[in-house]
């Protein structure tokens, strides 16, 4: 079975996620520690997040 680029899961670094969302890396790390943001580790130092998971942290505020 071959994996196409569209079906392959994409990950981003915490720095990339922070720049994209305007959150700090520290905030993202706190969300990971609290269990609110799943993260994926590859080796002792490499930590990645799924952009869709990061986007789910952003909740629309209802307006009156």
Coordinates of N, CA and C in Angstrom, one line a residue:
X1 N 0.8 -1.2 0.0 CA 0.0 0.0 0.0 C 0.9 1.2 0.0
X2 N 0.7 2.1 -0.9 CA 1.5 3.4 -1.0 C 0.8 4.5 -0.3
X3 N 1.5 5.4 0.3 CA 1.0 6.5 1.0 C 1.2 7.7 0.2
X4 N 0.1 8.4 -0.1 CA 0.2 9.6 -0.9 C 0.4 10.8 0.0
X5 N 0.8 11.9 -0.6 CA 1.1 13.1 0.3 C -0.2 13.6 1.0
X6 N -1.4 13.4 0.4 CA -2.6 13.9 1.0 C -3.0 13.0 2.1
X7 N -2.7 11.7 2.1 CA -3.1 10.9 3.2 C -2.1 10.8 4.3
X8 N -0.9 11.3 4.1 CA 0.1 11.3 5.1 C -0.2 12.4 6.2
X9 N 0.0 12.0 7.4 CA -0.3 12.9 8.5 C 0.7 14.0 8.6
X10 N 0.4 15.2 8.7 CA 1.3 16.3 8.8 C 1.4 16.8 10.3
X11 N 2.7 17.1 10.7 CA 2.9 17.6 12.0 C 3.7 18.9 11.9
X12 N 3.7 19.6 13.0 CA 4.5 20.9 13.0 C 5.2 21.0 14.4
X13 N 6.2 21.8 14.4 CA 6.9 22.0 15.6 C 6.1 22.9 16.5
X14 N 6.5 23.0 17.8 CA 5.8 23.9 18.7 C 6.0 25.4 18.2
X15 N 7.2 25.7 17.7 CA 7.5 27.0 17.3 C 6.6 27.4 16.1
X16 N 6.4 26.4 15.1 CA 5.6 26.7 14.0 C 4.1 26.9 14.4
X17 N 3.6 26.0 15.3 CA 2.3 26.2 15.8 C 2.1 27.5 16.5
X18 N 3.0 27.9 17.3 CA 2.9 29.2 18.0 C 2.9 30.3 17.1
X19 N 3.7 30.3 16.1 CA 3.7 31.4 15.1 C 2.4 31.5 14.3
X20 N 1.9 30.3 14.0 CA 0.7 30.2 13.2 C -0.6 30.7 14.0
X21 N -0.6 30.4 15.3 CA -1.8 30.7 16.1 C -1.7 32.0 16.9
X22 N -0.5 32.5 17.1 CA -0.3 33.6 18.0 C -0.2 33.3 19.4
X23 N -0.1 32.0 19.7 CA 0.1 31.5 21.1 C 1.6 31.4 21.3
X24 N 2.0 31.3 22.6 CA 3.4 31.1 22.9 C 3.7 29.6 23.0
X25 N 5.0 29.3 22.8 CA 5.4 27.9 22.9 C 5.1 27.4 24.3
X26 N 5.3 28.3 25.3 CA 5.1 28.0 26.7 C 3.6 27.6 26.9
X27 N 2.7 28.4 26.3 CA 1.3 28.0 26.4 C 1.0 26.7 25.8
X28 N 1.6 26.4 24.7 CA 1.3 25.1 24.0 C 1.9 24.0 24.9
X29 N 3.1 24.2 25.5 CA 3.6 23.2 26.4 C 2.7 23.0 27.6
X30 N 2.1 24.0 28.1 CA 1.2 23.9 29.3 C 0.0 23.1 28.9
X31 N -0.5 23.3 27.7 CA -1.7 22.6 27.2 C -1.4 21.1 27.0
X32 N -0.2 20.8 26.6 CA 0.2 19.4 26.4 C 0.3 18.8 27.8
X33 N 0.9 19.5 28.8 CA 1.1 18.9 30.1 C -0.3 18.7 30.8
X34 N -1.3 19.6 30.5 CA -2.6 19.5 31.0 C -3.4 18.4 30.4
X35 N -2.9 17.9 29.3 CA -3.7 16.8 28.5 C -4.7 17.4 27.5
X36 N -4.6 18.7 27.3 CA -5.6 19.3 26.4 C -5.1 19.3 24.9
X37 N -3.8 19.1 24.7 CA -3.2 19.1 23.4 C -2.4 17.8 23.2
X38 N -2.8 16.9 22.3 CA -2.0 15.7 22.1 C -0.7 16.1 21.4
X39 N 0.4 15.5 21.8 CA 1.7 15.7 21.2 C 2.4 14.4 20.9
X40 N 3.3 14.4 20.0 CA 3.9 13.2 19.5 C 5.4 13.4 19.6
X41 N 6.1 12.4 20.2 CA 7.5 12.5 20.4 C 8.2 11.4 19.5
X42 N 9.4 11.9 19.0 CA 10.2 11.0 18.2 C 11.6 11.2 18.7
X43 N 12.0 10.4 19.7 CA 13.3 10.6 20.3 C 13.2 11.4 21.6
X44 N 14.2 11.7 22.2 CA 14.2 12.3 23.5 C 13.8 13.8 23.5
X45 N 14.1 14.5 22.3 CA 13.9 15.9 22.3 C 12.9 16.4 21.2
X46 N 12.6 15.6 20.2 CA 11.7 16.0 19.1 C 10.2 15.8 19.5
X47 N 9.5 17.0 19.5 CA 8.1 17.0 19.9 C 7.4 17.7 18.8
X48 N 6.3 17.1 18.3 CA 5.5 17.6 17.3 C 4.0 17.6 17.6
X49 N 3.2 18.4 17.0 CA 1.8 18.5 17.2 C 1.1 18.4 15.9
X50 N -0.1 18.0 15.9 CA -0.9 17.9 14.7 C -1.6 19.3 14.6
X51 N -1.5 20.0 13.4 CA -2.1 21.3 13.3 C -3.6 21.3 13.6
X52 N -4.3 20.3 13.2 CA -5.7 20.2 13.5 C -6.0 20.1 15.0
X53 N -5.2 19.5 15.8 CA -5.3 19.5 17.2 C -5.1 20.8 17.8
X54 N -4.1 21.6 17.3 CA -3.9 22.9 17.8 C -5.0 23.8 17.4
X55 N -5.6 23.7 16.2 CA -6.7 24.5 15.8 C -7.9 24.3 16.7
X56 N -8.1 23.0 17.2 CA -9.2 22.7 18.1 C -9.1 23.4 19.4
X57 N -7.9 23.9 19.8 CA -7.8 24.7 21.0 C -8.5 26.0 20.9
X58 N -8.5 26.5 19.7 CA -9.1 27.8 19.4 C -10.6 27.7 19.3
X59 N -11.3 28.2 20.3 CA -12.8 28.1 20.4 C -13.4 29.5 20.1
X60 N -14.4 29.5 19.3 CA -15.0 30.8 19.0 C -15.8 31.3 20.2
X61 N -15.7 32.6 20.4 CA -16.4 33.2 21.5 C -17.7 33.7 21.0
X62 N -18.8 33.3 21.6 CA -20.1 33.7 21.1 C -20.3 35.2 21.4
X63 N -21.0 35.9 20.4 CA -21.3 37.3 20.6 C -22.8 37.4 20.8
X64 N -23.1 38.5 21.4 CA -24.6 38.8 21.7 C -25.3 39.3 20.5

